[in-house]
mmCIF file of C-alpha atoms in Angstrom:
data_model
loop_
_atom_site.group_PDB
_atom_site.id
_atom_site.type_symbol
_atom_site.label_atom_id
_atom_site.label_comp_id
_atom_site.label_asym_id
_atom_site.label_seq_id
_atom_site.Cartn_x
_atom_site.Cartn_y
_atom_site.Cartn_z
ATOM 1 C CA LEU A 1 -6.484 -8.083 -2.857
ATOM 2 C CA LEU A 2 -3.374 -6.259 -1.589
ATOM 3 C CA PHE A 3 -5.409 -4.106 0.805
ATOM 4 C CA CYS A 4 -7.213 -7.087 2.270
ATOM 5 C CA ARG A 5 -4.069 -9.165 2.787
ATOM 6 C CA LEU A 6 -1.617 -6.480 3.883
ATOM 7 C CA TYR A 7 -3.832 -4.335 6.076
ATOM 8 C CA CYS A 8 -6.596 -6.634 7.280
ATOM 9 C CA GLU A 9 -4.885 -9.930 8.065
ATOM 10 C CA GLU A 10 -2.866 -10.595 11.210
ATOM 11 C CA ALA A 11 0.793 -9.517 10.963
ATOM 12 C CA LYS A 12 2.147 -13.074 10.801
ATOM 13 C CA ASP A 13 -0.743 -14.618 8.886
ATOM 14 C CA PRO A 14 0.500 -16.816 5.982
ATOM 15 C CA LYS A 15 -1.702 -14.895 3.526
ATOM 16 C CA ARG A 16 -0.104 -11.593 4.508
ATOM 17 C CA ARG A 17 3.424 -13.006 4.528
ATOM 18 C CA SER A 18 2.929 -14.699 1.154
ATOM 19 C CA CYS A 19 1.763 -11.385 -0.324
ATOM 20 C CA GLN A 20 4.881 -9.677 1.033
ATOM 21 C CA THR A 21 7.033 -12.452 -0.442
ATOM 22 C CA VAL A 22 5.517 -11.977 -3.897
ATOM 23 C CA LEU A 23 5.989 -8.195 -3.735
ATOM 24 C CA ALA A 24 9.615 -8.641 -2.614
ATOM 25 C CA GLU A 25 10.327 -11.091 -5.447
ATOM 26 C CA ALA A 26 8.672 -8.800 -8.007
ATOM 27 C CA LEU A 27 10.685 -5.788 -6.809
ATOM 28 C CA ASP A 28 13.935 -7.757 -6.953
ATOM 29 C CA ILE A 29 13.272 -8.875 -10.547
ATOM 30 C CA VAL A 30 12.204 -5.395 -11.697
ATOM 31 C CA VAL A 31 15.288 -3.733 -10.164
ATOM 32 C CA ARG A 32 17.667 -6.248 -11.731
ATOM 33 C CA SER A 33 15.870 -5.903 -15.082
ATOM 34 C CA PHE A 34 16.417 -2.156 -15.442
ATOM 35 C CA ALA A 35 19.826 -2.103 -13.743
ATOM 36 C CA PRO A 36 21.801 -2.240 -17.051
ATOM 37 C CA ILE A 37 20.084 0.894 -18.399
ATOM 38 C CA LEU A 38 19.421 2.762 -15.134
ATOM 39 C CA PRO A 39 22.361 1.666 -12.959
ATOM 40 C CA HIS A 40 22.306 4.520 -10.454
ATOM 41 C CA LEU A 41 18.558 4.245 -9.828
ATOM 42 C CA ALA A 42 18.775 0.455 -9.534
ATOM 43 C CA GLU A 43 21.648 0.680 -7.057
ATOM 44 C CA GLU A 44 19.850 3.279 -4.935
ATOM 45 C CA VAL A 45 16.668 1.194 -4.811
ATOM 46 C CA PHE A 46 18.678 -1.917 -3.967
ATOM 47 C CA GLN A 47 20.499 -0.228 -1.102
ATOM 48 C CA TYR A 48 17.233 0.957 0.458
ATOM 49 C CA ILE A 49 15.430 -2.388 0.316
ATOM 50 C CA PRO A 50 14.823 -2.983 4.043
ATOM 51 C CA TYR A 51 14.932 -6.771 3.990
ATOM 52 C CA LYS A 52 18.285 -7.130 2.201
ATOM 53 C CA LYS A 53 20.945 -8.480 4.565
ATOM 54 C CA ASP A 54 23.957 -7.731 2.370
ATOM 55 C CA SER A 55 25.163 -4.461 0.865
ATOM 56 C CA GLU A 56 27.254 -5.775 -2.012
ATOM 57 C CA GLY A 57 25.130 -3.962 -4.550
ATOM 58 C CA VAL A 58 22.806 -5.026 -7.318
ATOM 59 C CA PHE A 59 25.655 -5.650 -9.769
ATOM 60 C CA ARG A 60 27.563 -8.006 -7.451
ATOM 61 C CA THR A 61 24.717 -10.262 -6.470
ATOM 62 C CA GLY A 62 24.032 -11.781 -9.866
ATOM 63 C CA TRP A 63 21.370 -11.598 -12.556
ATOM 64 C CA ILE A 64 17.703 -12.561 -12.220
ATOM 65 C CA ASN A 65 17.380 -16.001 -10.683
ATOM 66 C CA ALA A 66 13.713 -16.839 -10.223
ATOM 67 C CA SER A 67 13.095 -20.024 -8.288
ATOM 68 C CA SER A 68 11.409 -22.939 -10.056
ATOM 69 C CA ALA A 69 9.120 -23.173 -7.014
ATOM 70 C CA TRP A 70 7.098 -20.301 -8.484
ATOM 71 C CA LYS A 71 6.087 -22.466 -11.447
ATOM 72 C CA LYS A 72 3.352 -24.794 -10.249
ATOM 73 C CA PRO A 73 1.273 -26.776 -12.786
ATOM 74 C CA GLY A 74 -2.296 -25.520 -13.028
ATOM 75 C CA ILE A 75 -1.873 -22.366 -10.936
ATOM 76 C CA GLU A 76 -1.627 -20.042 -13.940
ATOM 77 C CA GLU A 77 -4.713 -21.594 -15.515
ATOM 78 C CA ALA A 78 -6.607 -21.406 -12.220
ATOM 79 C CA ILE A 79 -5.852 -17.697 -11.813
ATOM 80 C CA GLU A 80 -6.678 -16.929 -15.457
ATOM 81 C CA GLY A 81 -9.958 -18.824 -15.170
ATOM 82 C CA ALA A 82 -10.907 -16.994 -11.976
ATOM 83 C CA CYS A 83 -10.024 -13.653 -13.583
ATOM 84 C CA ALA A 84 -12.242 -14.480 -16.577
ATOM 85 C CA MET A 85 -15.149 -15.157 -14.231
ATOM 86 C CA ARG A 86 -14.395 -11.985 -12.295
ATOM 87 C CA ASP A 87 -14.490 -9.967 -15.520
ATOM 88 C CA SER A 88 -17.882 -11.495 -16.334
ATOM 89 C CA PHE A 89 -19.118 -10.574 -12.870
ATOM 90 C CA LEU A 90 -17.792 -7.009 -12.923
ATOM 91 C CA GLY A 91 -19.128 -6.505 -16.448
ATOM 92 C CA SER A 92 -22.633 -7.289 -15.193
ATOM 93 C CA ILE A 93 -22.567 -4.557 -12.520
ATOM 94 C CA PRO A 94 -20.997 -1.546 -14.284
ATOM 95 C CA GLY A 95 -20.342 1.400 -11.972
ATOM 96 C CA LYS A 96 -21.379 -0.503 -8.850
ATOM 97 C CA ASN A 97 -19.369 -1.568 -5.813
ATOM 98 C CA SER A 98 -18.523 -5.256 -6.260
ATOM 99 C CA LEU A 99 -18.221 -5.698 -2.488
ATOM 100 C CA GLU A 100 -21.954 -5.128 -2.185
ATOM 101 C CA TYR A 101 -22.486 -8.456 -3.926
ATOM 102 C CA GLU A 102 -22.050 -12.135 -3.309
ATOM 103 C CA VAL A 103 -21.348 -14.430 -6.244
ATOM 104 C CA VAL A 104 -22.183 -18.040 -6.946
ATOM 105 C CA ILE A 105 -19.948 -19.788 -9.484
ATOM 106 C CA VAL A 106 -21.447 -22.845 -11.131
ATOM 107 C CA ILE A 107 -19.142 -25.221 -13.022
ATOM 108 C CA GLU A 108 -19.855 -28.810 -14.020
ATOM 109 C CA PRO A 109 -17.487 -31.385 -12.463
ATOM 110 C CA GLY A 110 -14.230 -31.481 -14.397
ATOM 111 C CA LEU A 111 -10.824 -29.848 -14.717
ATOM 112 C CA LEU A 112 -12.022 -26.239 -14.433
ATOM 113 C CA PHE A 113 -13.981 -27.046 -11.277
ATOM 114 C CA GLU A 114 -10.905 -28.748 -9.786
ATOM 115 C CA LEU A 115 -8.765 -25.699 -10.582
ATOM 116 C CA MET A 116 -11.256 -23.441 -8.807
ATOM 117 C CA GLU A 117 -11.270 -25.809 -5.833
ATOM 118 C CA ALA A 118 -7.535 -25.195 -5.547
ATOM 119 C CA LEU A 119 -8.424 -21.541 -4.866
ATOM 120 C CA GLN A 120 -11.367 -22.306 -2.577
ATOM 121 C CA ALA A 121 -11.596 -25.668 -0.838
ATOM 122 C CA GLU A 122 -14.831 -24.891 1.007
ATOM 123 C CA GLU A 123 -18.159 -24.403 -0.743
ATOM 124 C CA THR A 124 -18.721 -20.844 0.522
ATOM 125 C CA SER A 125 -16.065 -18.416 1.730
ATOM 126 C CA THR A 126 -15.461 -14.755 2.436
ATOM 127 C CA VAL A 127 -11.675 -15.092 2.784
ATOM 128 C CA SER A 128 -10.577 -17.583 0.097
ATOM 129 C CA GLN A 129 -8.209 -16.763 -2.756
ATOM 130 C CA LEU A 130 -11.096 -17.215 -5.181
ATOM 131 C CA ASN A 131 -13.214 -14.674 -3.311
ATOM 132 C CA GLU A 132 -10.313 -12.215 -3.247
ATOM 133 C CA ILE A 133 -9.914 -12.523 -7.011
ATOM 134 C CA MET A 134 -13.659 -12.168 -7.597
ATOM 135 C CA MET A 135 -13.577 -8.911 -5.560
ATOM 136 C CA ALA A 136 -16.903 -9.811 -3.951
ATOM 137 C CA SER A 137 -17.796 -10.078 -0.284
ATOM 138 C CA GLN A 138 -18.655 -13.772 -0.529
ATOM 139 C CA THR A 139 -18.128 -16.496 -3.124
ATOM 140 C CA THR A 140 -19.862 -19.859 -3.402
ATOM 141 C CA LEU A 141 -18.527 -22.602 -5.683
ATOM 142 C CA LEU A 142 -21.086 -25.181 -6.897
ATOM 143 C CA SER A 143 -21.199 -27.970 -9.460
ATOM 144 C CA GLU A 144 -24.856 -27.325 -10.330
ATOM 145 C CA LEU A 145 -27.326 -24.454 -10.210
ATOM 146 C CA PRO A 146 -28.927 -23.903 -6.799
ATOM 147 C CA LYS A 147 -32.523 -25.065 -6.619
ATOM 148 C CA GLU A 148 -33.728 -21.639 -5.533
ATOM 149 C CA THR A 149 -32.315 -18.584 -7.273
ATOM 150 C CA PRO A 150 -33.578 -15.159 -6.126
ATOM 151 C CA SER A 151 -35.451 -13.101 -8.692
ATOM 152 C CA ASP A 152 -32.985 -10.222 -8.314
ATOM 153 C CA ALA A 153 -30.002 -12.446 -9.147
ATOM 154 C CA ASN A 154 -28.042 -11.726 -12.296
ATOM 155 C CA ILE A 155 -26.898 -14.890 -14.128
ATOM 156 C CA ILE A 156 -23.921 -14.514 -16.472
ATOM 157 C CA LYS A 157 -22.789 -17.325 -18.757
ATOM 158 C CA GLY A 158 -19.271 -17.705 -20.103
ATOM 159 C CA THR A 159 -16.617 -20.100 -21.350
ATOM 160 C CA PHE A 160 -12.936 -20.586 -20.587
ATOM 161 C CA LEU A 161 -10.313 -22.432 -22.638
ATOM 162 C CA ILE A 162 -7.790 -24.439 -20.631
ATOM 163 C CA ASN A 163 -4.453 -25.073 -22.311
ATOM 164 C CA LEU A 164 -2.085 -27.326 -20.366
ATOM 165 C CA GLU A 165 1.103 -29.271 -21.049
ATOM 166 C CA GLY A 166 2.100 -27.150 -24.026
ATOM 167 C CA GLY A 167 -1.193 -27.714 -25.793
ATOM 168 C CA ASP A 168 -1.512 -31.441 -25.094
ATOM 169 C CA ILE A 169 -4.540 -30.679 -22.933
ATOM 170 C CA CYS A 170 -6.826 -28.168 -24.586
ATOM 171 C CA GLU A 171 -10.469 -28.070 -23.617
ATOM 172 C CA GLN A 172 -13.182 -25.434 -23.349
ATOM 173 C CA PHE A 173 -15.369 -25.320 -20.266
ATOM 174 C CA SER A 174 -18.562 -23.385 -19.588
ATOM 175 C CA TYR A 175 -19.456 -21.631 -16.355
ATOM 176 C CA LYS A 176 -22.199 -19.525 -14.848
ATOM 177 C CA VAL A 177 -21.739 -16.641 -12.424
ATOM 178 C CA ILE A 178 -24.733 -15.592 -10.340
ATOM 179 C CA ALA A 179 -24.410 -12.120 -8.830
ATOM 180 C CA ARG A 180 -26.823 -10.954 -6.186
ATOM 181 C CA PRO A 181 -26.826 -8.188 -3.533
ATOM 182 C CA ILE A 182 -25.442 -9.438 -0.240
ATOM 183 C CA ALA A 183 -27.584 -9.221 2.876
ATOM 184 C CA LYS A 184 -24.735 -8.556 5.320
ATOM 185 C CA ALA A 185 -23.628 -5.216 6.768
ATOM 186 C CA LYS A 186 -20.393 -3.378 5.934
ATOM 187 C CA CYS A 187 -17.522 -4.215 8.259
ATOM 188 C CA PRO A 188 -16.007 -0.964 9.632
ATOM 189 C CA ARG A 189 -12.497 -2.498 9.501
ATOM 190 C CA CYS A 190 -12.079 -4.428 6.224
ATOM 191 C CA ARG A 191 -15.018 -2.711 4.454
ATOM 192 C CA ARG A 192 -16.403 -5.977 3.147
ATOM 193 C CA TYR A 193 -20.094 -6.704 3.596
ATOM 194 C CA THR A 194 -19.543 -9.606 5.967
ATOM 195 C CA ALA A 195 -20.609 -8.183 9.344
ATOM 196 C CA GLU A 196 -23.839 -8.679 11.246
ATOM 197 C CA SER A 197 -23.920 -4.962 12.119
ATOM 198 C CA SER A 198 -22.270 -1.881 10.619
ATOM 199 C CA SER A 199 -20.960 -0.992 14.093
ATOM 200 C CA THR A 200 -19.290 -4.362 14.715
ATOM 201 C CA PRO A 201 -16.344 -5.888 12.823
ATOM 202 C CA CYS A 202 -16.920 -9.083 10.860
ATOM 203 C CA PRO A 203 -15.922 -12.471 12.354
ATOM 204 C CA ARG A 204 -12.581 -12.515 10.512
ATOM 205 C CA CYS A 205 -11.631 -9.041 11.759
ATOM 206 C CA LEU A 206 -12.754 -9.838 15.299
ATOM 207 C CA GLN A 207 -10.452 -12.845 15.255
ATOM 208 C CA VAL A 208 -7.514 -10.789 13.977
ATOM 209 C CA LEU A 209 -8.100 -8.059 16.563
ATOM 210 C CA ALA A 210 -8.314 -10.619 19.342
ATOM 211 C CA ALA A 211 -5.071 -12.250 18.212
ATOM 212 C CA GLY A 212 -3.379 -8.835 18.141
ATOM 213 C CA LYS A 213 -4.418 -8.090 21.712
ATOM 214 C CA GLY A 214 -3.208 -11.478 22.844
ATOM 215 C CA SER A 215 0.288 -10.904 21.416
ATOM 216 C CA THR A 216 0.800 -7.520 23.069
#
């Protein structure tokens, strides 16, 4: 996930910038957390943070103050649900490269499906948040099993318990993950199997490269 966003997306792409924002926030919280017991190390780290505009020091800029904007209803459950499905997928291909596969997630219409839609609005994607979490080259989100499922497909069944509003909403949902080898070639830039040829970057990378040339 970090590799794909930091090194494969365009420099000013919102996905890349949002990843940098999360890393910056995490570093700030970690440094302030261990400052009382490791003051010299915390101060040294703080002084070398490149995006800090002030040099007052970690002890003069206050304690941890995480913004309430980070707490969005449903996001935690969506990520946990996607991670549960990813674990089911990875558990079905032990020792194999997950990028060599595409996955189809099947969830009946309901809250869990809506949470997954928040991570992937389109039916099939190679660049969505859901696909990044699944660690596959392509992810398809469906509300029912596809009519034709290849014989080499691996179907994994699982359940996920959603607990919202402090326990007021507590419901278990079932899902199916279909894993099958992807027919695309390996992109020489992002290393996902999303290219038409192993000698040509995938459409996403071609777009990023073209944008980079246009800005120089």
